[in-house]
Amino acid sequence: MSATWLLPVSALVVLVGGYAAAVGARPATLPRWRPGRTVAWVAGAVLVAAALSPPVAGAAQHDHRLHMLQHLLLGMYAPLGLVLGAPLTALLGSLPRRRARGWVRVLRSRPVHVLSHPATAAVLSTGGVLVLYLTPLYGWTREHDAVNALVLTHLLLAGCLLTWSIAGPDPAPGRPGLAVRTAVLVVSAGTHAFLAKLLYARAGAGHPGGHDHTGEHAVEAAQQAATWMYYGGDGAELLLAAALFATWYRLRGRERAAV
């Protein structure tokens, strides 16, 4: 195996192996694990590996379209699969009761409430994308591998946080109601779409980092990247909205059954 494949393969093995170990360690007294959650997690892990694979990651440094594909996979689509896999539920179920209670206390703490609020998550996720494309940060990611690695890590973690805060099946004490989560999703989706249109309109002007899109081909590639961002973002946000309303509908059903 080429050394360039080491990172994506390692990420896939760690994500899938860790999840399988947690699910396998759950005692038989707990409810049966839903196969759909495992499918979602594996799909998310595969998308992470695909985003880090040499054909995508290597070309993303000089091709705006591959960079945008990497952004969409790590920041929006992979988090959907990973969060819908309910990894926290699997982890809590696999731990001894005392350690699980410790994690629950952490989840109920004030700092976690603030961090996991959809508004905070949207600032970190969508706001982070604004900073990436409207400041010199994008240029730095192309010049420094360490900065690029930090930005990619932030995209994945912030995307997972936003997805969890809005529609995650895992426990989230203090999570606001449907109206707040829907409003944050709408604002976040609108901001993402606006940024995509702005990048399309400014395709010939280059980025603030000083990386000009010189040449007809470069301008066309930048416009295509912005188009992928616009429609790719819409697709991910529609899936997130579907997950949000499916979760809400399921919880309403449980509440009615309990009455």
mmCIF file of C-alpha atoms in Angstrom, residues 12-182:
data_model
loop_
_atom_site.group_PDB
_atom_site.id
_atom_site.type_symbol
_atom_site.label_atom_id
_atom_site.label_comp_id
_atom_site.label_asym_id
_atom_site.label_seq_id
_atom_site.Cartn_x
_atom_site.Cartn_y
_atom_site.Cartn_z
ATOM 1 C CA LEU A 12 -11.463 4.104 8.075
ATOM 2 C CA VAL A 13 -10.082 1.294 10.241
ATOM 3 C CA VAL A 14 -10.147 3.379 13.429
ATOM 4 C CA LEU A 15 -13.666 4.701 12.848
ATOM 5 C CA VAL A 16 -15.245 1.396 11.839
ATOM 6 C CA GLY A 17 -13.217 -0.697 14.278
ATOM 7 C CA GLY A 18 -13.922 1.566 17.244
ATOM 8 C CA TYR A 19 -17.633 1.671 16.463
ATOM 9 C CA ALA A 20 -17.856 -2.109 16.032
ATOM 10 C CA ALA A 21 -16.061 -2.608 19.348
ATOM 11 C CA ALA A 22 -18.469 -0.264 21.164
ATOM 12 C CA VAL A 23 -21.565 -1.889 19.657
ATOM 13 C CA GLY A 24 -20.191 -5.363 20.317
ATOM 14 C CA ALA A 25 -19.505 -4.540 23.978
ATOM 15 C CA ARG A 26 -23.102 -3.538 24.685
ATOM 16 C CA PRO A 27 -24.718 -6.022 27.097
ATOM 17 C CA ALA A 28 -27.508 -8.220 25.772
ATOM 18 C CA THR A 29 -29.931 -6.646 28.267
ATOM 19 C CA LEU A 30 -29.974 -3.385 26.243
ATOM 20 C CA PRO A 31 -32.334 -2.979 23.272
ATOM 21 C CA ARG A 32 -31.140 -4.524 20.004
ATOM 22 C CA TRP A 33 -28.846 -2.237 18.028
ATOM 23 C CA ARG A 34 -30.477 -0.918 14.868
ATOM 24 C CA PRO A 35 -28.675 -2.036 11.696
ATOM 25 C CA GLY A 36 -29.488 1.321 10.074
ATOM 26 C CA ARG A 37 -27.239 3.085 12.583
ATOM 27 C CA THR A 38 -24.325 0.841 11.677
ATOM 28 C CA VAL A 39 -24.946 1.437 7.974
ATOM 29 C CA ALA A 40 -25.002 5.209 8.559
ATOM 30 C CA TRP A 41 -21.754 5.161 10.545
ATOM 31 C CA VAL A 42 -19.916 3.031 7.989
ATOM 32 C CA ALA A 43 -21.142 5.328 5.193
ATOM 33 C CA GLY A 44 -19.847 8.354 7.094
ATOM 34 C CA ALA A 45 -16.499 6.663 7.722
ATOM 35 C CA VAL A 46 -16.177 5.766 4.032
ATOM 36 C CA LEU A 47 -16.857 9.393 3.075
ATOM 37 C CA VAL A 48 -14.153 10.587 5.476
ATOM 38 C CA ALA A 49 -11.691 8.140 3.904
ATOM 39 C CA ALA A 50 -12.745 9.219 0.409
ATOM 40 C CA ALA A 51 -12.167 12.892 1.267
ATOM 41 C CA LEU A 52 -8.674 12.084 2.550
ATOM 42 C CA SER A 53 -7.784 9.706 -0.296
ATOM 43 C CA PRO A 54 -4.917 10.704 -2.627
ATOM 44 C CA PRO A 55 -7.113 11.251 -5.717
ATOM 45 C CA VAL A 56 -9.144 13.891 -3.816
ATOM 46 C CA ALA A 57 -6.732 15.282 -1.208
ATOM 47 C CA GLY A 58 -3.783 15.478 -3.601
ATOM 48 C CA ALA A 59 -5.647 17.400 -6.279
ATOM 49 C CA ALA A 60 -7.578 19.557 -3.780
ATOM 50 C CA GLN A 61 -4.454 21.663 -3.189
ATOM 51 C CA HIS A 62 -4.539 23.054 -6.726
ATOM 52 C CA ASP A 63 -7.993 22.264 -8.114
ATOM 53 C CA HIS A 64 -10.879 24.313 -6.691
ATOM 54 C CA ARG A 65 -13.415 21.652 -7.650
ATOM 55 C CA LEU A 66 -11.654 18.862 -5.749
ATOM 56 C CA HIS A 67 -11.128 21.218 -2.819
ATOM 57 C CA MET A 68 -14.877 21.918 -2.754
ATOM 58 C CA LEU A 69 -15.666 18.200 -3.009
ATOM 59 C CA GLN A 70 -13.415 17.603 -0.006
ATOM 60 C CA HIS A 71 -15.144 20.426 1.873
ATOM 61 C CA LEU A 72 -18.606 18.967 1.151
ATOM 62 C CA LEU A 73 -17.615 15.414 2.097
ATOM 63 C CA LEU A 74 -15.870 16.302 5.369
ATOM 64 C CA GLY A 75 -18.023 19.218 6.477
ATOM 65 C CA MET A 76 -21.527 18.100 5.484
ATOM 66 C CA TYR A 77 -22.063 14.561 4.176
ATOM 67 C CA ALA A 78 -19.700 12.517 6.385
ATOM 68 C CA PRO A 79 -21.071 14.178 9.575
ATOM 69 C CA LEU A 80 -24.597 13.114 8.586
ATOM 70 C CA GLY A 81 -23.582 9.465 8.473
ATOM 71 C CA LEU A 82 -21.395 9.599 11.573
ATOM 72 C CA VAL A 83 -23.957 11.394 13.745
ATOM 73 C CA LEU A 84 -26.910 9.260 12.584
ATOM 74 C CA GLY A 85 -24.842 6.236 13.613
ATOM 75 C CA ALA A 86 -25.476 7.298 17.252
ATOM 76 C CA PRO A 87 -21.870 6.713 18.402
ATOM 77 C CA LEU A 88 -22.441 8.265 21.833
ATOM 78 C CA THR A 89 -25.307 5.879 22.533
ATOM 79 C CA ALA A 90 -23.099 2.965 21.503
ATOM 80 C CA LEU A 91 -20.254 4.218 23.710
ATOM 81 C CA LEU A 92 -22.436 4.811 26.782
ATOM 82 C CA GLY A 93 -23.989 1.373 26.394
ATOM 83 C CA SER A 94 -20.599 -0.303 26.237
ATOM 84 C CA LEU A 95 -19.166 1.350 29.345
ATOM 85 C CA PRO A 96 -19.516 0.193 32.953
ATOM 86 C CA ARG A 97 -22.404 1.976 34.642
ATOM 87 C CA ARG A 98 -20.180 4.198 36.801
ATOM 88 C CA ARG A 99 -18.134 5.479 33.873
ATOM 89 C CA ALA A 100 -21.282 5.967 31.780
ATOM 90 C CA ARG A 101 -22.773 8.137 34.538
ATOM 91 C CA GLY A 102 -19.612 10.236 34.468
ATOM 92 C CA TRP A 103 -20.068 10.883 30.743
ATOM 93 C CA VAL A 104 -23.725 11.770 31.299
ATOM 94 C CA ARG A 105 -22.686 14.357 33.912
ATOM 95 C CA VAL A 106 -20.322 15.871 31.344
ATOM 96 C CA LEU A 107 -23.136 16.038 28.785
ATOM 97 C CA ARG A 108 -25.319 17.847 31.298
ATOM 98 C CA SER A 109 -22.652 20.405 32.190
ATOM 99 C CA ARG A 110 -23.084 24.070 31.316
ATOM 100 C CA PRO A 111 -20.096 24.299 28.932
ATOM 101 C CA VAL A 112 -21.428 21.369 26.891
ATOM 102 C CA HIS A 113 -24.888 22.976 26.802
ATOM 103 C CA VAL A 114 -23.397 26.174 25.357
ATOM 104 C CA LEU A 115 -21.132 24.354 22.900
ATOM 105 C CA SER A 116 -23.867 22.016 21.684
ATOM 106 C CA HIS A 117 -26.485 24.727 21.165
ATOM 107 C CA PRO A 118 -27.396 24.835 17.456
ATOM 108 C CA ALA A 119 -26.536 28.535 17.242
ATOM 109 C CA THR A 120 -23.036 27.931 18.618
ATOM 110 C CA ALA A 121 -22.561 24.956 16.316
ATOM 111 C CA ALA A 122 -23.720 26.991 13.299
ATOM 112 C CA VAL A 123 -21.239 29.771 14.107
ATOM 113 C CA LEU A 124 -18.415 27.227 14.295
ATOM 114 C CA SER A 125 -19.481 25.348 11.153
ATOM 115 C CA THR A 126 -20.969 27.864 8.707
ATOM 116 C CA GLY A 127 -19.072 30.763 10.257
ATOM 117 C CA GLY A 128 -15.864 28.787 9.866
ATOM 118 C CA VAL A 129 -16.543 28.367 6.146
ATOM 119 C CA LEU A 130 -17.059 32.128 5.817
ATOM 120 C CA VAL A 131 -13.697 32.733 7.473
ATOM 121 C CA LEU A 132 -12.060 30.129 5.229
ATOM 122 C CA TYR A 133 -13.193 31.684 1.943
ATOM 123 C CA LEU A 134 -13.398 35.374 2.804
ATOM 124 C CA THR A 135 -10.024 35.768 4.508
ATOM 125 C CA PRO A 136 -6.420 34.805 3.628
ATOM 126 C CA LEU A 137 -6.962 31.499 5.453
ATOM 127 C CA TYR A 138 -7.756 29.673 2.212
ATOM 128 C CA GLY A 139 -4.416 30.722 0.748
ATOM 129 C CA TRP A 140 -2.597 29.534 3.866
ATOM 130 C CA THR A 141 -4.179 26.079 3.560
ATOM 131 C CA ARG A 142 -2.613 25.778 0.102
ATOM 132 C CA GLU A 143 0.817 26.811 1.343
ATOM 133 C CA HIS A 144 1.045 25.026 4.687
ATOM 134 C CA ASP A 145 0.081 21.377 5.204
ATOM 135 C CA ALA A 146 -0.367 21.859 8.961
ATOM 136 C CA VAL A 147 -2.891 24.681 8.448
ATOM 137 C CA ASN A 148 -4.720 22.598 5.872
ATOM 138 C CA ALA A 149 -4.899 19.642 8.291
ATOM 139 C CA LEU A 150 -6.276 21.874 11.057
ATOM 140 C CA VAL A 151 -8.915 23.346 8.735
ATOM 141 C CA LEU A 152 -10.027 19.908 7.508
ATOM 142 C CA THR A 153 -10.249 18.665 11.105
ATOM 143 C CA HIS A 154 -12.310 21.718 12.036
ATOM 144 C CA LEU A 155 -14.670 21.169 9.088
ATOM 145 C CA LEU A 156 -15.361 17.579 10.162
ATOM 146 C CA LEU A 157 -15.753 18.269 13.883
ATOM 147 C CA ALA A 158 -17.853 21.421 13.425
ATOM 148 C CA GLY A 159 -20.032 19.604 10.876
ATOM 149 C CA CYS A 160 -20.587 16.759 13.337
ATOM 150 C CA LEU A 161 -21.406 19.225 16.115
ATOM 151 C CA LEU A 162 -23.961 21.069 13.966
ATOM 152 C CA THR A 163 -25.580 17.830 12.792
ATOM 153 C CA TRP A 164 -25.742 16.457 16.348
ATOM 154 C CA SER A 165 -27.185 19.691 17.759
ATOM 155 C CA ILE A 166 -29.950 19.761 15.154
ATOM 156 C CA ALA A 167 -30.924 16.159 14.477
ATOM 157 C CA GLY A 168 -28.618 13.733 16.278
ATOM 158 C CA PRO A 169 -30.228 10.637 17.803
ATOM 159 C CA ASP A 170 -27.680 10.654 20.632
ATOM 160 C CA PRO A 171 -28.640 12.158 24.004
ATOM 161 C CA ALA A 172 -28.209 15.948 24.124
ATOM 162 C CA PRO A 173 -29.482 17.366 27.432
ATOM 163 C CA GLY A 174 -30.722 20.934 27.024
ATOM 164 C CA ARG A 175 -31.268 20.661 23.280
ATOM 165 C CA PRO A 176 -33.723 23.416 22.200
ATOM 166 C CA GLY A 177 -37.076 22.707 20.582
ATOM 167 C CA LEU A 178 -37.996 22.125 16.971
ATOM 168 C CA ALA A 179 -38.587 25.812 16.154
ATOM 169 C CA VAL A 180 -35.107 26.920 17.253
ATOM 170 C CA ARG A 181 -33.355 24.061 15.477
ATOM 171 C CA THR A 182 -35.345 24.669 12.285
#
